[in-house]
Amino acid sequence: MKVIVVGCTHAGTAAVEQILKKHPETDVTVYEREDNIAFLSCGIALYLGRIVNHLEDMFYADPTTLEGYGAKVHMKHNVLKIDSKNKKIIVQNLETQEIIEDTYDKLIMSTGSEVGIPPIGGMDNPRVLLCKSYDEAKRIYESALNYPSIAIVGAGYVGVELAESYANTVHEVTLIQSRDQILNNYVDDGLSETIIEKLKEHDVKVRLGERVSEIEDGDQLTIRTKAGNTYKADLVIVCTGFFANTDLLRGQVQMDGYGAIIVNDYMQTSNPDIYGAGDSCVVKFNPTGELKYIPLATQAVRQGTLAGINVFGDIRKYMGTQATTGMEIFGYTLAETGLTLKKALANGMNADCVIFHDYYRPIYMPTTDMLTIYLIYDKDTRKVLGAQLFSKHEIAQSANAISICIQNENTIDDLAFVDMLFQPNYDNPFNYLNLVAQQAIDKEDDEN
């Protein structure tokens, strides 16, 4: 069987490795338009903040890795057209400009995502940069060396992480967000306010409810917002989200309203010979059961691996996702999974939230840290819907535990008394996840 993989970052790399690990006799051909693969864009902030010294360390594979497995890897080859009816593709070699044609038995579409370019005047200014790829990260790093003041447009994960990195490298930072909170896809208002305070403590200027309309050139860039305000900066980095890179298959497979490819439980598109994986595809979001576009590296690796398994038949189902994420900011860990309260209510759920705020381990220990947990649950079914955790203590793995609860449709009653270890080095006789669930039970008992 001949398999062509179009695009090779996280999902494509995982698919190739899986195919050739289990079926080394398979003819696997990769077409990638860039000159690199497997770049961890989540590590850009680490590099900009001087935590990681070499941007090249953010590659966890290279073309020779895949060739070592037996794949034919064609870098700097841009796929111009996919003819799904005749199972062939048209490709251009970007170095020689040669046009070639290739055929496949099965196709894996892992073309990833592109940075969304908002309708802002002045986006073509060389001092207005985007942030996702290896080349973009290099430009940001080199540019920031010469400019003391930086404005970041967009306060999702990328924007907040960049704000922290530049605050830590003694830049003057302005973070501009069109919403009335930061990290609106990940945390509720209260935790947003907590993180904003941490940013302000490090001299980051946070501007909420400000939609940028234009960026004007000059000795300094002038950033104008629709609210009529202006801000000055030497460099502007735009981080306003991503969209699926799926034009090659438009009209040939089923997509959602945003252009992301719809796949079934086996990563198969509406065309049985084409599989999709990664940022080009939707995911099944378990807290609501809906198909959503949530571009995350974790999903790309899982979907790519599953595409590599299921290209040989319906073998292993996709479990869906809770969109579990985490970040470190000024020595604190933020981790979250599932729904925020705001999003649960917007989905028509009879949801509620309890907030746990206490030390993670006994106060008689030499040191301990405060921990804040937002636990969101359904009042009717009592199912756990989501959680947000924030502490100097490393609580990222606790978000993974809540993710399992949501995956398995556990209730607050399950979480309140599930067996968790007790040792004073780590927690209290009841772990803090037990305690926040017991708090939810108490709230429900009081109301009833």
C-alpha positions as a printed Julia matrix, in Angstrom:
448×3 Matrix{Float64}:
   0.0    0.0     0.0
   1.17   3.51   -0.81
   0.45   6.25    1.71
   1.09   9.93    1.03
   1.35  12.29    4.0
   0.74  15.95    3.16
   2.31  18.22    5.78
   4.65  17.0     8.46
   4.7   18.72   11.81
   3.26  16.96   14.88
   0.46  14.92   13.29
   2.36  14.0    10.13
   5.46  12.93   12.05
   3.4   10.79   14.42
   1.52   9.16   11.52
   4.71   8.25    9.64
   6.36   6.81   12.75
   3.3    4.73   13.59
   2.84   3.35   10.07
   6.44   2.28    9.61
   6.82   0.94   13.14
   3.98  -1.54   12.66
   4.05  -1.94    8.88
   7.61  -1.3     7.66
   6.78  -2.65    4.21
   4.42   0.28    3.54
   5.4    2.77    0.83
   5.22   6.1     2.7
   5.92   9.42    0.95
   5.95  12.76    2.76
   5.53  16.17    1.11
   6.36  19.18    3.29
   6.63  22.73    1.97
   8.91  23.98    4.78
  12.54  22.99    5.32
  11.88  21.58    8.8
   9.46  19.29   10.63
   8.26  18.67   14.18
   8.75  22.2    15.55
   7.33  22.77   19.03
   5.84  26.25   18.74
   4.87  26.05   22.42
   8.58  26.41   23.13
   8.91  29.8    21.43
   8.24  31.69   24.67
  10.91  29.59   26.43
  13.44  30.64   23.81
  12.44  34.3    23.84
  12.63  34.31   27.63
  16.2   32.86   27.52
  15.08  29.7    29.34
  16.0   27.58   26.3
  19.24  28.72   24.67
  18.78  27.25   21.2
  15.59  27.47   19.16
  16.73  24.36   17.29
  16.17  22.38   20.5
  12.46  22.8    19.84
  12.62  20.23   17.02
  11.99  16.71   18.3
  12.48  15.05   14.89
  13.99  15.83   11.52
  13.65  14.46    7.97
  16.49  11.98    8.48
  14.57  10.53   11.44
  11.65   9.65    9.18
  13.94   8.47    6.39
  15.55   6.16    8.92
  12.14   4.52    9.4
  11.92   4.03    5.62
   9.86   7.03    4.48
  10.55   9.02    1.32
  10.68  12.6     2.6
  10.43  15.53    0.19
  11.13  18.82    1.94
  10.36  22.2     0.33
   7.74  20.52   -1.85
   4.41  22.34   -1.99
   1.31  20.33   -2.85
  -0.63  22.43   -5.36
  -3.65  20.21   -5.94
  -5.28  17.06   -4.6
  -7.49  15.12   -7.01
  -9.32  12.81   -4.62
 -11.47  11.28   -7.37
  -8.41   9.94   -9.21
  -6.26   9.62   -6.07
  -3.4   11.76   -7.3
  -1.65  14.96   -6.27
   0.25  17.71   -8.07
   3.41  18.94   -6.3
   5.93  21.7    -6.93
   9.56  21.44   -5.91
  10.14  24.89   -4.41
  13.88  24.76   -5.09
  13.8   23.71   -8.76
  10.21  24.84   -9.55
   9.64  21.41  -11.15
   6.02  20.21  -11.18
   5.48  16.51  -10.49
   2.5   14.19  -10.16
   2.13  11.4    -7.62
  -0.55   8.85   -6.74
  -1.69   7.22   -3.52
  -3.81   4.44   -2.11
  -4.38   6.33    1.15
  -3.78  10.0     1.92
  -3.18  11.54    5.35
  -3.9   15.25    5.47
  -1.84  16.84    8.26
  -1.33  20.33    6.91
  -1.84  21.97   10.29
  -2.93  25.54   10.86
  -2.02  29.05    9.85
  -1.86  32.13   12.03
  -5.08  34.1    11.71
  -4.37  37.53   10.24
  -6.98  39.96   11.62
  -8.42  42.85    9.56
  -6.0   45.41   10.94
  -4.51  48.15    8.81
  -0.72  48.09    8.71
  -0.25  44.33    9.08
   2.28  44.46    6.23
   4.68  46.6     8.28
   8.0   44.73    8.81
   7.8   45.55   12.53
   4.45  43.74   12.83
   5.16  40.05   13.33
   3.21  36.8    13.69
   4.15  33.95   16.03
   3.94  30.24   15.25
   6.65  28.85   12.98
  10.39  28.42   13.4
  11.13  31.23   10.95
   8.66  33.57   12.68
  10.23  32.79   16.05
  13.67  33.67   14.69
  12.4   36.99   13.33
  10.73  37.85   16.64
  13.88  37.07   18.61
  16.18  39.03   16.32
  13.8   42.01   16.13
  13.22  42.21   19.87
  16.96  42.53   20.51
  16.82  46.01   18.96
  13.5   47.27   20.33
  12.83  48.03   24.01
   9.02  48.31   23.84
   6.73  45.57   22.55
   2.97  45.44   22.1
   1.26  42.05   21.94
  -2.15  41.87   20.3
  -4.18  38.95   21.65
  -4.15  37.5    25.17
  -4.63  33.8    24.66
  -1.92  31.33   25.7
   0.6   32.58   23.12
   0.08  36.24   23.93
   0.29  35.79   27.71
   3.39  33.58   27.47
   5.09  36.15   25.23
   4.16  38.94   27.64
   5.83  37.04   30.47
   8.93  36.29   28.38
   9.45  39.91   27.41
   8.72  41.19   30.92
  11.43  38.83   32.17
  13.9   40.2    29.6
  13.36  43.8    30.7
  11.21  44.91   27.79
   8.38  47.38   28.16
   5.3   45.28   27.39
   1.73  46.21   26.5
  -0.79  43.37   26.18
  -3.9   44.34   24.19
  -6.98  42.11   24.3
 -10.3   42.62   22.51
 -12.22  40.62   25.16
 -13.04  41.72   28.7
 -10.67  39.12   30.15
  -7.47  37.32   29.2
  -7.25  33.59   28.45
 -11.0   33.61   27.79
 -10.96  30.1    26.27
  -9.29  28.65   29.35
 -10.2   30.37   32.62
 -13.1   32.15   34.27
 -13.13  35.83   35.19
 -11.75  35.46   38.72
  -8.65  33.56   37.67
  -8.18  35.91   34.73
  -8.04  38.79   37.21
  -5.49  36.92   39.34
  -3.19  36.39   36.36
  -3.61  40.01   35.25
  -2.4   41.08   38.69
   0.7   38.91   38.25
   1.34  40.53   34.87
   0.93  44.0    36.34
   3.32  43.16   39.19
   5.92  42.65   36.46
   5.04  45.97   34.78
   3.03  44.51   31.91
   0.36  46.99   30.84
  -2.86  45.04   30.22
  -5.53  46.68   28.07
  -8.87  44.84   27.97
 -11.82  45.44   25.66
  -9.57  47.06   23.07
  -9.92  45.8    19.5
  -7.01  47.0    17.37
  -8.08  48.67   14.11
  -4.83  50.04   12.7
  -1.08  50.07   13.19
   0.64  53.18   11.83
   4.32  53.46   10.96
   6.7   56.01   12.48
   9.73  56.18   14.75
   7.49  54.14   16.99
   4.46  52.21   15.8
   1.11  53.73   16.75
  -1.56  51.18   17.61
  -5.11  52.51   17.28
  -8.13  50.74   18.73
 -11.81  50.94   17.85
 -12.42  52.43   21.28
 -10.42  55.47   20.13
  -7.32  54.84   22.2
  -3.72  54.79   20.95
  -0.64  52.98   22.21
   3.01  53.22   21.2
   5.52  50.41   20.71
   8.67  49.66   18.75
   7.48  46.19   17.76
   4.04  44.57   17.52
   3.42  40.82   17.74
  -0.04  39.63   16.66
  -1.35  36.45   18.34
  -5.05  36.34   17.53
  -5.52  32.62   16.92
  -5.21  30.02   14.18
  -7.29  28.6    11.37
  -7.18  25.21    9.64
  -5.02  24.98    6.51
  -7.39  22.89    4.37
  -7.86  24.68    1.04
  -6.45  21.68   -0.87
  -9.45  19.57    0.11
 -12.16  22.21    0.02
 -15.22  20.78   -1.73
 -13.77  17.25   -1.67
 -14.35  16.24    1.96
 -16.79  17.41    4.6
 -15.68  20.4     6.69
 -17.17  22.48    9.47
 -18.19  26.12    9.09
 -14.64  27.27    9.85
 -13.01  25.07    7.23
 -11.69  22.36    9.56
 -11.92  18.8     8.25
 -14.52  16.6     9.91
 -13.21  13.14   10.78
 -14.88  10.11   12.31
 -13.72   8.07   15.3
 -10.99   6.51   13.15
  -9.61   9.79   11.72
 -11.3    9.05    8.4
 -12.81  11.92    6.41
 -15.98  11.68    4.36
 -13.72  10.22    1.65
 -12.76   6.73    2.95
  -9.27   6.93    1.4
  -8.37  10.24    3.04
  -7.53  10.61    6.72
  -7.09  13.84    8.64
  -5.09  14.65   11.76
  -3.93  17.62   13.78
  -4.71  21.29   13.41
  -6.38  20.75   10.04
  -9.2   18.8    11.73
 -11.95  19.1    14.28
 -11.85  17.2    17.55
 -14.62  15.64   19.62
 -14.86  17.82   22.73
 -16.04  15.41   25.42
 -17.54  17.87   27.95
 -20.22  18.86   25.42
 -19.99  15.99   22.91
 -19.68  18.45   20.02
 -17.16  18.65   17.22
 -14.93  21.69   17.75
 -11.79  23.22   16.33
  -9.18  23.17   19.11
  -5.65  23.32   17.67
  -3.29  21.78   20.23
  -0.07  19.82   19.77
  -1.37  17.13   22.12
  -4.33  16.48   19.84
  -2.13  16.52   16.75
   0.16  13.8    18.1
  -2.77  11.6    19.17
  -4.71  12.05   15.95
  -1.6   11.51   13.84
  -0.81   8.28   15.67
  -4.4    7.09   15.25
  -4.38   7.96   11.55
  -1.24   5.84   11.21
  -2.99   2.95   12.94
  -6.38   3.21   11.23
  -5.13   3.71    7.68
  -4.97  -0.11    7.74
  -8.59  -0.47    8.92
 -10.88   0.62   11.75
  -8.58  -0.53   14.54
  -8.47   2.04   17.35
 -11.07   4.7    18.12
 -10.32   8.29   18.99
 -11.31   9.01   22.6
 -11.98  12.69   22.12
 -10.47  15.46   24.18
 -10.92  17.66   27.21
  -8.49  20.22   25.71
  -6.22  19.96   28.75
  -3.48  22.59   28.81
  -0.95  24.14   31.14
   1.52  27.0    31.33
   4.0   28.52   33.75
   3.78  32.24   34.46
   6.11  34.09   36.82
   6.78  30.97   38.88
   3.13  29.9    39.05
   1.54  26.98   37.23
  -1.79  27.4    35.48
  -3.46  24.2    34.33
  -6.97  23.67   33.04
  -9.22  21.09   31.45
 -12.75  20.92   30.12
 -15.26  23.75   30.35
 -15.09  27.05   32.16
 -18.27  28.04   34.02
 -18.92  30.78   31.48
 -18.7   28.34   28.57
 -20.76  25.68   30.34
 -23.58  28.17   30.9
 -23.29  29.38   27.3
 -23.82  25.77   26.21
 -27.13  25.7    28.07
 -25.92  23.53   30.94
 -27.24  23.91   34.47
 -23.67  24.36   35.67
 -22.11  25.73   38.81
 -18.65  26.27   40.23
 -16.91  26.05   43.59
 -13.56  27.69   44.36
 -11.08  25.97   46.65
  -8.34  28.16   48.12
  -6.01  26.59   50.67
  -2.54  25.19   51.17
  -1.73  22.11   49.12
  -0.09  20.32   52.07
  -0.09  20.65   55.89
   1.07  23.94   57.39
   3.32  22.09   59.82
   5.61  21.25   56.9
   8.66  23.53   56.5
   7.12  25.16   53.44
   3.83  25.02   51.59
   2.05  27.02   48.88
  -1.47  28.27   48.37
  -3.55  26.54   45.73
  -6.64  27.79   43.92
  -8.98  25.39   42.12
 -12.11  26.25   40.16
 -14.22  23.1    39.79
 -17.13  23.25   37.32
 -19.88  20.66   37.43
 -23.38  19.95   36.15
 -25.98  20.44   38.89
 -28.43  18.01   37.27
 -26.11  15.08   36.55
 -23.41  16.08   39.07
 -20.81  15.25   36.37
 -17.47  17.03   36.47
 -17.27  19.44   33.52
 -13.98  21.24   34.0
 -11.35  22.64   36.32
  -8.74  25.39   36.53
  -5.8   25.17   38.92
  -3.3   27.9    39.87
  -0.41  27.66   42.31
   3.34  27.97   42.78
   3.12  24.26   43.55
   3.33  22.01   40.48
  -0.33  21.08   39.92
  -0.27  20.31   36.19
  -0.73  16.58   36.74
  -3.84  17.29   38.81
  -5.41  18.78   35.67
  -4.67  15.47   33.98
  -6.53  13.67   36.78
  -9.58  15.89   36.26
  -9.32  15.26   32.52
  -9.68  11.54   33.22
 -12.74  12.26   35.37
 -14.39  14.17   32.54
 -13.41  11.49   30.01
 -15.01   8.82   32.18
 -18.06  10.95   33.05
 -17.31  10.87   36.76
 -19.37  12.92   39.2
 -18.39  15.22   42.03
 -19.37  12.31   44.32
 -16.8   10.07   42.6
 -14.07  12.69   42.78
 -14.81  13.53   46.43
 -13.94  10.06   47.7
 -11.76   8.45   45.04
  -8.61   6.88   46.47
  -5.66   9.26   46.4
  -2.41   8.94   48.31
  -1.73  10.84   51.51
   1.79  11.77   52.56
   2.55  15.12   54.22
   5.21  15.87   51.63
   2.5   15.95   48.97
  -0.95  16.66   50.39
  -3.41  16.36   53.29
  -5.29  13.2    54.35
  -7.83  14.17   51.71
  -6.11  15.33   48.54
  -7.09  18.81   47.37
  -9.01  17.29   44.44
 -11.08  15.32   46.97
 -11.61  18.47   49.0
 -12.82  20.69   46.16
 -15.31  17.98   45.13
 -16.5   17.68   48.74
 -16.97  21.44   48.68
 -19.22  21.04   45.62
 -21.24  18.33   47.38
 -21.7   20.59   50.42
 -22.91  23.4    48.17
 -25.46  21.15   46.51
 -26.61  19.72   49.86
 -27.08  23.24   51.27
 -29.18  24.28   48.27
 -31.36  21.2    48.45
